[in-house]
């Protein structure tokens, strides 16, 4: 069946930087369904040819040597543009007529990609409903929503309820580009496709888990937005929780969307709620030096640019195993990694090295930028008696399989095929906010733990290191280790 992808917010950065390049690459790989049309919608008064010209320029900029004039000419014949204001119902009726014209009256599956400001998500859905464009009696109709899925539990519920007035849950695709990364998907294969890892993936062998999403950049021109959001809303409720769910979930009976998402939701349901004094010691708050002088930032801002949290998942597999989640701006390097830290051997045969607790086995899953896996294990130093050292085995995805595809390629292909496995479900989104909202409230209250400062280019506040030391552990503060 033919497909049409309608992109609302077609003149925006996301469309030119990510969506069109991903669709172009899928076209060149012959992975787009036959007769896939792409229709951009925004207020700018472009013709089809003018928008194609604008996209060609941005493509040359963003994909460089991958741009091929002949391939683009062929691909662009399936690219169209319809001027329209999202606030005008009449413009949606014009869009409906244009789509009918392009599709020639044939039953055609449609994907509506909402790449607009979050404030417009509900309005787009409502307009699609009013104009009959969500009717799927003849062919599939799907809507893709970019994060953020609300700014708290209340707004997330309001967004979900607005979407449900027009679309069923099975038609709604809440996209988090982290789930499109090959390394994230490979966590499930690593666990459930091998017999050497899954038997160890529990409280009997794992001491704790660290999940880090570190950014080198400062807030820059996003100061006004970031100061209202902060790191907990910006990174924890979505990216970090997604990584935690995939790391901690049970294996589904089959690999399909509903069963995979059922198991992810169970992880959030098992997260131990914070009560009373828990909020004072559940983590560490930080703000990089100079943040309050950034453009758009309140000179007395209490907003965190660094946060570390300790979560407990109260089920049979993970009881007693803390999950340490942290994210920050202005860090030493850009890295996203999951570190599985195994327990120490029950008995030390080879001396009483005071560093032994720092030399436990580790499995490092590097999500970005150097996608791969590293195993840390003990080995003997040659010609040095029974002295031990930490050695490693490395696996790099790009060395084995060539350049890694962009996350949006996989996600857009899945949307077109109707596979929701890598997309967030409404209950998943709301459960995540139920965990984060009380922490944000506590950290904005008079009883909030101290807001520590840290130098730009460091690994965060010294208080975070001390907090881990009090628990007998240490952060894995290493820039991408896989070579």
CSV table of C-alpha atoms in Angstrom, one decimal:
chain,number,residue,atom,x,y,z
A,1,UNK,CA,0.0,0.0,0.0
A,2,UNK,CA,1.3,3.6,-0.7
A,3,UNK,CA,2.4,5.7,2.2
A,4,UNK,CA,2.3,9.4,2.9
A,5,UNK,CA,4.3,11.1,5.7
A,6,UNK,CA,3.0,14.6,6.6
A,7,UNK,CA,5.5,16.7,8.6
A,8,UNK,CA,4.0,19.5,10.6
A,9,UNK,CA,6.8,22.1,11.4
A,10,UNK,CA,8.4,21.4,8.0
A,11,UNK,CA,10.5,24.6,8.1
A,12,UNK,CA,12.0,23.8,11.5
A,13,UNK,CA,15.4,22.6,12.4
A,14,UNK,CA,14.4,19.0,13.3
A,15,UNK,CA,12.9,18.5,9.8
A,16,UNK,CA,16.0,19.7,7.9
A,17,UNK,CA,18.6,18.3,10.3
A,18,UNK,CA,17.2,14.9,11.1
A,19,UNK,CA,13.9,13.8,9.4
A,20,UNK,CA,14.6,14.5,5.8
A,21,UNK,CA,18.2,13.1,5.9
A,22,UNK,CA,16.9,10.0,7.6
A,23,UNK,CA,14.1,9.5,5.0
A,24,UNK,CA,16.7,10.2,2.2
A,25,UNK,CA,19.0,7.5,3.6
A,26,UNK,CA,16.2,5.0,3.8
A,27,UNK,CA,15.3,5.8,0.2
A,28,UNK,CA,18.8,5.2,-0.9
A,29,UNK,CA,18.9,1.9,1.0
A,30,UNK,CA,15.6,0.9,-0.6
A,31,UNK,CA,14.0,0.7,2.8
A,32,UNK,CA,11.1,3.1,2.3
A,33,UNK,CA,7.8,1.5,1.3
A,34,UNK,CA,7.1,1.9,-2.4
A,35,UNK,CA,5.3,5.1,-3.3
A,36,UNK,CA,6.2,6.9,-0.1
A,37,UNK,CA,5.3,10.6,-0.4
A,38,UNK,CA,6.6,13.3,2.1
A,39,UNK,CA,4.5,16.4,2.5
A,40,UNK,CA,5.8,19.3,4.5
A,41,UNK,CA,3.4,21.7,6.3
A,42,UNK,CA,4.3,25.1,7.8
A,43,UNK,CA,3.3,28.7,7.5
A,44,UNK,CA,6.1,29.7,5.2
A,45,UNK,CA,4.8,30.3,1.6
A,46,UNK,CA,6.9,27.8,-0.3
A,47,UNK,CA,6.0,26.0,-3.5
A,48,UNK,CA,7.0,22.3,-3.9
A,49,UNK,CA,10.1,23.3,-5.9
A,50,UNK,CA,11.2,26.0,-3.4
A,51,UNK,CA,11.0,23.6,-0.5
A,52,UNK,CA,12.9,21.0,-2.4
A,53,UNK,CA,15.6,23.6,-3.1
A,54,UNK,CA,15.8,24.6,0.6
A,55,UNK,CA,16.1,21.0,1.6
A,56,UNK,CA,18.8,20.3,-0.9
A,57,UNK,CA,20.9,23.1,0.6
A,58,UNK,CA,20.4,21.8,4.1
A,59,UNK,CA,21.1,18.2,3.1
A,60,UNK,CA,24.5,19.3,1.6
A,61,UNK,CA,25.3,20.9,4.9
A,62,UNK,CA,24.2,18.1,7.2
A,63,UNK,CA,25.1,14.9,5.4
A,64,UNK,CA,28.1,16.1,3.4
A,65,UNK,CA,29.6,13.5,1.1
A,66,UNK,CA,26.6,11.3,1.4
A,67,UNK,CA,24.6,13.7,-0.7
A,68,UNK,CA,24.2,12.5,-4.3
A,69,UNK,CA,22.7,14.8,-6.8
A,70,UNK,CA,21.1,12.1,-8.9
A,71,UNK,CA,19.7,10.2,-5.9
A,72,UNK,CA,18.3,13.5,-4.5
A,73,UNK,CA,16.6,14.4,-7.8
A,74,UNK,CA,14.9,11.0,-7.8
A,75,UNK,CA,14.0,11.2,-4.1
A,76,UNK,CA,12.8,14.8,-4.2
A,77,UNK,CA,10.1,13.9,-6.8
A,78,UNK,CA,8.2,12.3,-3.9
A,79,UNK,CA,8.6,15.5,-1.7
A,80,UNK,CA,5.8,18.1,-1.6
A,81,UNK,CA,4.9,21.2,0.4
A,82,UNK,CA,1.6,22.6,1.6
A,83,UNK,CA,1.5,26.0,3.3
A,84,UNK,CA,-0.7,26.1,6.3
A,85,UNK,CA,-1.3,27.5,9.8
A,86,UNK,CA,-1.9,24.9,12.4
A,87,UNK,CA,-4.3,27.2,14.2
A,88,UNK,CA,-6.5,27.5,11.1
A,89,UNK,CA,-9.0,24.7,10.5
A,90,UNK,CA,-9.5,25.8,6.9
A,91,UNK,CA,-5.9,25.2,6.2
A,92,UNK,CA,-6.3,21.6,7.4
A,93,UNK,CA,-9.2,21.2,4.9
A,94,UNK,CA,-6.9,22.5,2.2
A,95,UNK,CA,-4.3,20.0,3.3
A,96,UNK,CA,-6.8,17.2,3.2
A,97,UNK,CA,-7.7,18.1,-0.3
A,98,UNK,CA,-4.1,18.3,-1.4
A,99,UNK,CA,-3.4,14.8,0.1
A,100,UNK,CA,-6.4,13.3,-1.7
A,101,UNK,CA,-5.0,14.8,-4.9
A,102,UNK,CA,-1.5,13.5,-4.4
A,103,UNK,CA,-2.8,10.0,-3.4
A,104,UNK,CA,-5.1,9.9,-6.4
A,105,UNK,CA,-8.0,8.5,-4.3
A,106,UNK,CA,-6.1,5.3,-3.5
A,107,UNK,CA,-6.2,4.0,0.1
A,108,UNK,CA,-2.9,5.2,1.5
A,109,UNK,CA,-1.4,4.7,5.0
A,110,UNK,CA,-0.5,8.1,6.5
A,111,UNK,CA,1.9,9.2,9.2
A,112,UNK,CA,1.4,12.6,10.8
A,113,UNK,CA,4.7,13.7,12.3
A,114,UNK,CA,4.3,16.6,14.7
A,115,UNK,CA,7.7,18.4,14.7
A,116,UNK,CA,6.3,21.6,16.2
A,117,UNK,CA,6.5,23.4,19.5
A,118,UNK,CA,5.1,21.1,22.3
A,119,UNK,CA,2.4,23.7,22.9
A,120,UNK,CA,0.9,22.8,19.5
A,121,UNK,CA,0.7,19.0,19.9
A,122,UNK,CA,-2.9,18.9,21.2
A,123,UNK,CA,-4.1,21.4,18.6
A,124,UNK,CA,-2.6,19.4,15.7
A,125,UNK,CA,-4.4,16.3,16.9
A,126,UNK,CA,-7.7,18.2,17.4
A,127,UNK,CA,-7.5,19.7,13.9
A,128,UNK,CA,-6.8,16.3,12.4
A,129,UNK,CA,-9.9,15.0,14.2
A,130,UNK,CA,-12.2,17.8,13.1
A,131,UNK,CA,-11.3,17.5,9.5
A,132,UNK,CA,-11.7,13.7,9.4
A,133,UNK,CA,-8.0,13.2,8.6
A,134,UNK,CA,-7.6,10.7,11.5
A,135,UNK,CA,-10.2,8.3,10.1
A,136,UNK,CA,-8.5,4.9,9.6
A,137,UNK,CA,-11.4,2.9,8.2
A,138,UNK,CA,-9.8,2.7,4.7
A,139,UNK,CA,-6.1,2.8,5.6
A,140,UNK,CA,-3.8,3.3,8.7
A,141,UNK,CA,-3.5,6.7,10.3
A,142,UNK,CA,-0.6,7.2,12.8
A,143,UNK,CA,0.6,10.3,14.7
A,144,UNK,CA,4.2,10.8,15.9
A,145,UNK,CA,4.8,13.0,18.9
A,146,UNK,CA,8.2,14.3,19.8
A,147,UNK,CA,9.3,14.7,23.4
A,148,UNK,CA,8.7,16.3,25.8
A,149,UNK,CA,5.5,14.4,26.6
A,150,UNK,CA,4.3,17.0,29.1
A,151,UNK,CA,6.3,18.9,31.7
A,152,UNK,CA,4.9,17.0,34.7
A,153,UNK,CA,2.3,14.3,35.4
A,154,UNK,CA,-0.7,16.7,35.1
A,155,UNK,CA,0.3,18.0,31.6
A,156,UNK,CA,1.3,14.5,30.4
A,157,UNK,CA,-2.2,13.3,31.3
A,158,UNK,CA,-3.8,16.2,29.6
A,159,UNK,CA,-1.7,15.5,26.4
A,160,UNK,CA,-2.6,11.9,26.5
A,161,UNK,CA,-6.3,12.6,27.0
A,162,UNK,CA,-6.3,15.1,24.1
A,163,UNK,CA,-4.7,12.5,21.8
A,164,UNK,CA,-7.1,9.8,22.9
A,165,UNK,CA,-10.0,12.0,21.8
A,166,UNK,CA,-8.8,11.5,18.2
A,167,UNK,CA,-6.5,8.5,18.1
A,168,UNK,CA,-6.3,5.1,19.8
A,169,UNK,CA,-3.1,4.2,21.7
A,170,UNK,CA,-2.1,1.9,18.9
A,171,UNK,CA,-2.0,4.9,16.5
A,172,UNK,CA,0.2,7.1,18.8
A,173,UNK,CA,4.0,6.9,18.5
A,174,UNK,CA,5.8,8.9,21.2
A,175,UNK,CA,9.3,9.2,19.9
A,176,UNK,CA,12.5,9.2,22.0
A,177,UNK,CA,15.5,9.1,19.6
A,178,UNK,CA,17.6,7.3,22.2
A,179,UNK,CA,15.6,4.2,21.6
A,180,UNK,CA,16.6,4.3,17.9
A,181,UNK,CA,20.2,3.9,18.7
A,182,UNK,CA,21.7,0.6,17.7
A,183,UNK,CA,23.5,0.2,21.0
A,184,UNK,CA,20.3,0.7,23.0
A,185,UNK,CA,18.5,-2.0,21.0
A,186,UNK,CA,21.6,-4.2,21.3
A,187,UNK,CA,21.2,-4.3,25.1
A,188,UNK,CA,18.2,-6.6,24.7
A,189,UNK,CA,20.1,-8.8,22.3
A,190,UNK,CA,23.1,-8.9,24.7
A,191,UNK,CA,20.9,-10.0,27.5
A,192,UNK,CA,18.3,-12.3,25.8
A,193,UNK,CA,20.3,-13.6,22.9
A,194,UNK,CA,23.3,-14.9,24.9
A,195,UNK,CA,23.6,-17.5,27.7
A,196,UNK,CA,26.7,-15.9,29.2
A,197,UNK,CA,25.1,-12.7,30.5
A,198,UNK,CA,21.5,-13.3,31.5
A,199,UNK,CA,22.3,-15.8,34.3
A,200,UNK,CA,24.4,-13.2,36.0
A,201,UNK,CA,22.0,-10.3,35.4
A,202,UNK,CA,20.5,-10.2,39.0
A,203,UNK,CA,21.1,-9.3,42.6
A,204,UNK,CA,23.3,-12.4,43.2
A,205,UNK,CA,26.1,-11.2,41.0
A,206,UNK,CA,25.6,-7.4,40.4
A,207,UNK,CA,26.5,-4.9,43.0
A,208,UNK,CA,25.1,-1.8,41.4
A,209,UNK,CA,24.4,-0.2,38.0
A,210,UNK,CA,25.5,3.2,36.8
A,211,UNK,CA,23.8,5.0,33.9
A,212,UNK,CA,25.4,8.3,32.8
A,213,UNK,CA,24.4,10.8,30.2
A,214,UNK,CA,27.0,13.5,30.2
A,215,UNK,CA,27.2,16.5,27.9
A,216,UNK,CA,30.2,18.8,27.3
A,217,UNK,CA,28.1,21.7,26.1
A,218,UNK,CA,26.7,24.5,28.2
A,219,UNK,CA,23.1,25.6,27.9
A,220,UNK,CA,24.0,28.2,25.3
A,221,UNK,CA,21.0,29.8,23.6
A,222,UNK,CA,18.6,27.4,25.3
A,223,UNK,CA,19.0,29.2,28.7
A,224,UNK,CA,15.4,30.5,28.8
A,225,UNK,CA,14.0,27.0,28.1
A,226,UNK,CA,16.5,25.1,30.2
A,227,UNK,CA,16.0,27.3,33.3
A,228,UNK,CA,12.3,26.3,33.4
A,229,UNK,CA,13.1,22.7,32.7
A,230,UNK,CA,16.3,21.6,34.4
A,231,UNK,CA,18.2,18.3,34.1
A,232,UNK,CA,15.5,16.1,35.7
A,233,UNK,CA,12.8,17.1,33.2
A,234,UNK,CA,15.2,17.4,30.3
A,235,UNK,CA,17.0,14.0,30.7
A,236,UNK,CA,15.8,11.8,33.5
A,237,UNK,CA,12.1,11.4,32.8
A,238,UNK,CA,12.8,10.2,29.2
A,239,UNK,CA,16.4,9.2,28.2
A,240,UNK,CA,17.7,7.9,31.5
A,241,UNK,CA,14.5,6.1,32.5
A,242,UNK,CA,14.4,4.5,29.0
A,243,UNK,CA,18.0,3.2,29.5
A,244,UNK,CA,17.1,2.0,33.0
A,245,UNK,CA,14.0,0.1,31.8
A,246,UNK,CA,15.8,-1.7,29.1
A,247,UNK,CA,18.6,-2.6,31.4
A,248,UNK,CA,16.3,-3.9,34.2
A,249,UNK,CA,13.3,-5.4,32.3
A,250,UNK,CA,12.4,-9.0,32.2
A,251,UNK,CA,12.5,-10.9,28.9
A,252,UNK,CA,9.2,-10.7,27.0
A,253,UNK,CA,7.5,-13.9,25.8
A,254,UNK,CA,7.8,-12.6,22.3
A,255,UNK,CA,9.5,-9.6,20.7
A,256,UNK,CA,6.5,-7.4,19.9
A,257,UNK,CA,5.5,-3.9,20.8
A,258,UNK,CA,2.9,-4.6,23.5
A,259,UNK,CA,4.9,-7.3,25.3
A,260,UNK,CA,8.2,-5.4,25.3
A,261,UNK,CA,6.4,-2.3,26.6
A,262,UNK,CA,4.6,-4.3,29.3
A,263,UNK,CA,7.9,-5.4,30.7
A,264,UNK,CA,9.3,-1.9,30.6
A,265,UNK,CA,6.3,-0.6,32.5
A,266,UNK,CA,6.8,-3.2,35.2
A,267,UNK,CA,10.2,-1.8,36.0
A,268,UNK,CA,8.8,1.7,36.7
A,269,UNK,CA,6.0,0.1,38.8
A,270,UNK,CA,8.7,-1.5,40.9
A,271,UNK,CA,10.7,1.6,41.6
A,272,UNK,CA,10.6,2.3,45.3
A,273,UNK,CA,8.9,5.6,46.0
A,274,UNK,CA,10.7,8.2,48.1
A,275,UNK,CA,9.1,9.2,51.4
A,276,UNK,CA,10.1,11.7,54.1
A,277,UNK,CA,13.9,11.8,54.7
A,278,UNK,CA,14.6,9.8,51.5
A,279,UNK,CA,14.6,13.0,49.5
A,280,UNK,CA,17.5,14.4,51.4
A,281,UNK,CA,19.8,11.5,50.6
A,282,UNK,CA,18.4,10.1,47.3
A,283,UNK,CA,20.9,12.1,45.2
A,284,UNK,CA,23.0,15.1,44.6
A,285,UNK,CA,22.1,18.5,43.0
A,286,UNK,CA,24.6,20.6,41.1
A,287,UNK,CA,24.9,23.7,38.9
A,288,UNK,CA,27.9,24.5,36.8
A,289,UNK,CA,29.9,27.7,37.6
A,290,UNK,CA,28.7,30.6,35.5
A,291,UNK,CA,25.3,29.1,34.8
A,292,UNK,CA,23.5,32.0,36.3
A,293,UNK,CA,25.3,34.4,34.0
A,294,UNK,CA,24.0,32.6,30.9
A,295,UNK,CA,21.6,34.4,28.6
A,296,UNK,CA,17.9,33.9,29.6
A,297,UNK,CA,18.8,32.4,33.1
A,298,UNK,CA,17.6,33.9,36.3
A,299,UNK,CA,20.5,35.4,38.2
A,300,UNK,CA,19.4,33.5,41.3
A,301,UNK,CA,18.3,30.4,39.6
A,302,UNK,CA,18.0,27.2,41.7
A,303,UNK,CA,17.9,25.0,38.5
A,304,UNK,CA,20.1,21.9,38.4
A,305,UNK,CA,22.4,21.4,35.5
A,306,UNK,CA,23.7,18.3,37.3
A,307,UNK,CA,21.7,15.6,39.1
A,308,UNK,CA,22.6,12.1,40.4
A,309,UNK,CA,19.8,9.8,41.8
A,310,UNK,CA,19.8,6.5,43.5
A,311,UNK,CA,16.8,4.4,42.7
A,312,UNK,CA,15.8,0.9,44.0
A,313,UNK,CA,13.8,-1.5,41.9
A,314,UNK,CA,11.9,-3.7,44.4
A,315,UNK,CA,11.4,-7.0,42.6
A,316,UNK,CA,13.0,-10.5,42.8
A,317,UNK,CA,15.7,-9.7,40.3
A,318,UNK,CA,17.0,-6.4,41.6
A,319,UNK,CA,16.1,-6.2,45.3
A,320,UNK,CA,19.1,-4.6,47.1
A,321,UNK,CA,20.8,-3.4,43.8
A,322,UNK,CA,20.9,0.4,43.6
A,323,UNK,CA,20.6,2.0,40.2
A,324,UNK,CA,22.7,5.3,40.0
A,325,UNK,CA,21.5,7.7,37.3
A,326,UNK,CA,23.2,10.9,36.6
A,327,UNK,CA,23.2,13.5,33.9
A,328,UNK,CA,24.7,17.0,33.5
A,329,UNK,CA,25.8,19.8,31.3
A,330,UNK,CA,29.4,21.2,31.2
A,331,UNK,CA,30.9,17.8,31.9
A,332,UNK,CA,34.4,16.5,31.1
A,333,UNK,CA,33.3,14.9,27.9
A,334,UNK,CA,30.2,13.8,26.0
A,335,UNK,CA,29.3,10.2,26.8
A,336,UNK,CA,26.3,8.0,27.4
A,337,UNK,CA,27.1,4.7,29.1
A,338,UNK,CA,25.7,2.0,31.2
A,339,UNK,CA,28.1,0.4,33.7
A,340,UNK,CA,27.2,-3.0,35.2
A,341,UNK,CA,29.4,-3.3,38.3
A,342,UNK,CA,29.6,-6.9,39.5
A,343,UNK,CA,30.2,-8.1,43.1
A,344,UNK,CA,33.6,-8.8,44.5
A,345,UNK,CA,34.7,-12.4,44.6
A,346,UNK,CA,33.5,-14.0,47.9
A,347,UNK,CA,37.1,-14.7,48.9
A,348,UNK,CA,40.4,-13.1,47.9
A,349,UNK,CA,43.1,-15.6,47.0
A,350,UNK,CA,45.7,-13.2,45.7
A,351,UNK,CA,46.7,-10.9,48.6
A,352,UNK,CA,44.9,-8.0,50.2
A,353,UNK,CA,45.3,-5.3,47.6
A,354,UNK,CA,43.6,-2.2,48.9
A,355,UNK,CA,42.5,-1.4,45.4
A,356,UNK,CA,40.6,-4.7,45.1
A,357,UNK,CA,37.2,-3.0,45.5
A,358,UNK,CA,38.1,-0.8,42.5
A,359,UNK,CA,39.0,-3.8,40.4
A,360,UNK,CA,35.7,-5.7,40.3
A,361,UNK,CA,34.4,-6.9,37.0
A,362,UNK,CA,32.5,-4.4,35.0
A,363,UNK,CA,30.5,-4.5,31.8
A,364,UNK,CA,30.5,-1.1,30.1
A,365,UNK,CA,27.9,-0.5,27.4
A,366,UNK,CA,28.8,2.6,25.5
A,367,UNK,CA,25.8,4.2,23.9
A,368,UNK,CA,27.5,7.2,22.3
A,369,UNK,CA,29.8,8.5,20.9
A,370,UNK,CA,32.0,5.3,20.6
A,371,UNK,CA,29.2,2.7,20.4
A,372,UNK,CA,30.4,-0.6,21.7
A,373,UNK,CA,30.8,-2.9,24.7
A,374,UNK,CA,33.8,-3.5,27.0
A,375,UNK,CA,34.3,-6.2,29.6
A,376,UNK,CA,36.7,-5.5,32.5
A,377,UNK,CA,38.2,-8.6,34.2
A,378,UNK,CA,41.2,-9.5,36.3
A,379,UNK,CA,44.3,-10.9,34.8
A,380,UNK,CA,47.8,-11.6,36.0
A,381,UNK,CA,50.7,-9.2,35.5
A,382,UNK,CA,53.4,-11.1,33.6
A,383,UNK,CA,56.5,-12.0,35.5
A,384,UNK,CA,55.3,-10.3,38.7
A,385,UNK,CA,54.2,-13.1,40.9
A,386,UNK,CA,50.5,-13.2,41.5
A,387,UNK,CA,50.0,-9.5,41.1
A,388,UNK,CA,46.7,-8.6,39.4
A,389,UNK,CA,45.7,-6.0,36.9
A,390,UNK,CA,42.4,-5.0,35.3
A,391,UNK,CA,42.2,-6.0,31.6
A,392,UNK,CA,39.5,-5.5,29.0
A,393,UNK,CA,37.9,-6.9,25.9
A,394,UNK,CA,36.5,-4.4,23.5
A,395,UNK,CA,33.8,-4.6,20.8
A,396,UNK,CA,33.2,-1.6,18.5
A,397,UNK,CA,30.0,-1.6,16.4
A,398,UNK,CA,31.4,0.6,13.6
A,399,UNK,CA,34.5,-1.6,13.2
A,400,UNK,CA,32.4,-4.7,12.8
A,401,UNK,CA,29.5,-3.2,10.8
A,402,UNK,CA,30.6,0.1,9.3
A,403,UNK,CA,29.2,3.5,10.1
A,404,UNK,CA,26.2,3.5,12.5
A,405,UNK,CA,22.9,4.6,11.2
A,406,UNK,CA,21.2,7.6,12.6
A,407,UNK,CA,18.6,6.8,15.2
A,408,UNK,CA,15.8,8.5,13.2
A,409,UNK,CA,16.3,6.1,10.3
A,410,UNK,CA,15.2,3.1,12.4
A,411,UNK,CA,12.4,4.9,14.1
A,412,UNK,CA,10.9,6.4,11.0
A,413,UNK,CA,11.1,3.0,9.3
A,414,UNK,CA,9.3,1.4,12.2
A,415,UNK,CA,6.5,4.1,12.2
A,416,UNK,CA,5.9,3.5,8.5
A,417,UNK,CA,5.7,-0.3,9.1
A,418,UNK,CA,3.5,0.1,12.2
A,419,UNK,CA,6.0,-1.3,14.7
A,420,UNK,CA,5.7,0.5,18.0
A,421,UNK,CA,8.3,-1.6,20.0
A,422,UNK,CA,10.7,1.4,20.3
A,423,UNK,CA,8.1,4.0,21.2
A,424,UNK,CA,6.8,5.1,24.6
A,425,UNK,CA,3.3,4.1,25.7
A,426,UNK,CA,1.0,6.4,27.7
A,427,UNK,CA,1.2,4.5,31.0
A,428,UNK,CA,5.0,4.4,30.7
A,429,UNK,CA,5.1,8.2,30.3
A,430,UNK,CA,2.8,8.8,33.2
A,431,UNK,CA,4.7,6.4,35.5
A,432,UNK,CA,7.9,8.2,34.8
A,433,UNK,CA,6.4,11.5,35.8
A,434,UNK,CA,5.0,10.0,39.0
A,435,UNK,CA,8.6,9.2,40.0
A,436,UNK,CA,10.2,12.5,38.9
A,437,UNK,CA,7.5,14.9,40.1
A,438,UNK,CA,8.0,14.4,43.8
A,439,UNK,CA,11.8,14.7,43.5
A,440,UNK,CA,11.4,18.0,41.6
A,441,UNK,CA,9.0,19.2,44.3
A,442,UNK,CA,11.3,18.2,47.1
A,443,UNK,CA,14.3,19.9,45.4
A,444,UNK,CA,12.3,23.1,45.1
A,445,UNK,CA,11.1,23.1,48.7
A,446,UNK,CA,12.7,24.9,51.7
A,447,UNK,CA,14.0,21.5,52.8
A,448,UNK,CA,15.9,20.8,49.5
A,449,UNK,CA,19.4,19.4,49.7
A,450,UNK,CA,22.2,21.8,49.0
A,451,UNK,CA,22.8,23.0,45.4
A,452,UNK,CA,26.5,22.4,44.8
A,453,UNK,CA,28.5,24.2,42.1
A,454,UNK,CA,31.1,22.4,39.9
A,455,UNK,CA,33.7,23.7,37.4
A,456,UNK,CA,33.0,23.5,33.7
A,457,UNK,CA,34.8,20.5,32.2
A,458,UNK,CA,34.7,18.4,35.4
A,459,UNK,CA,32.8,15.3,36.4
A,460,UNK,CA,30.3,17.3,38.6
A,461,UNK,CA,30.3,18.4,42.2
A,462,UNK,CA,32.8,17.0,44.7
A,463,UNK,CA,29.8,16.2,46.9
A,464,UNK,CA,28.7,13.6,44.3
A,465,UNK,CA,32.0,11.7,44.7
A,466,UNK,CA,31.7,11.9,48.5
A,467,UNK,CA,28.1,10.7,48.4
A,468,UNK,CA,29.2,7.6,46.5
A,469,UNK,CA,32.1,7.0,48.8
A,470,UNK,CA,29.8,7.0,51.8
A,471,UNK,CA,28.0,4.1,50.1
A,472,UNK,CA,31.3,2.2,49.6
A,473,UNK,CA,31.2,2.8,45.8
A,474,UNK,CA,32.8,5.1,43.2
A,475,UNK,CA,31.7,6.7,39.9
A,476,UNK,CA,33.1,5.3,36.7
A,477,UNK,CA,34.4,8.7,35.6
A,478,UNK,CA,36.0,7.7,32.3
A,479,UNK,CA,35.5,9.3,28.9
A,480,UNK,CA,34.6,6.9,26.1
A,481,UNK,CA,36.8,3.9,26.8
A,482,UNK,CA,36.2,1.8,23.7
A,483,UNK,CA,38.8,2.2,21.0
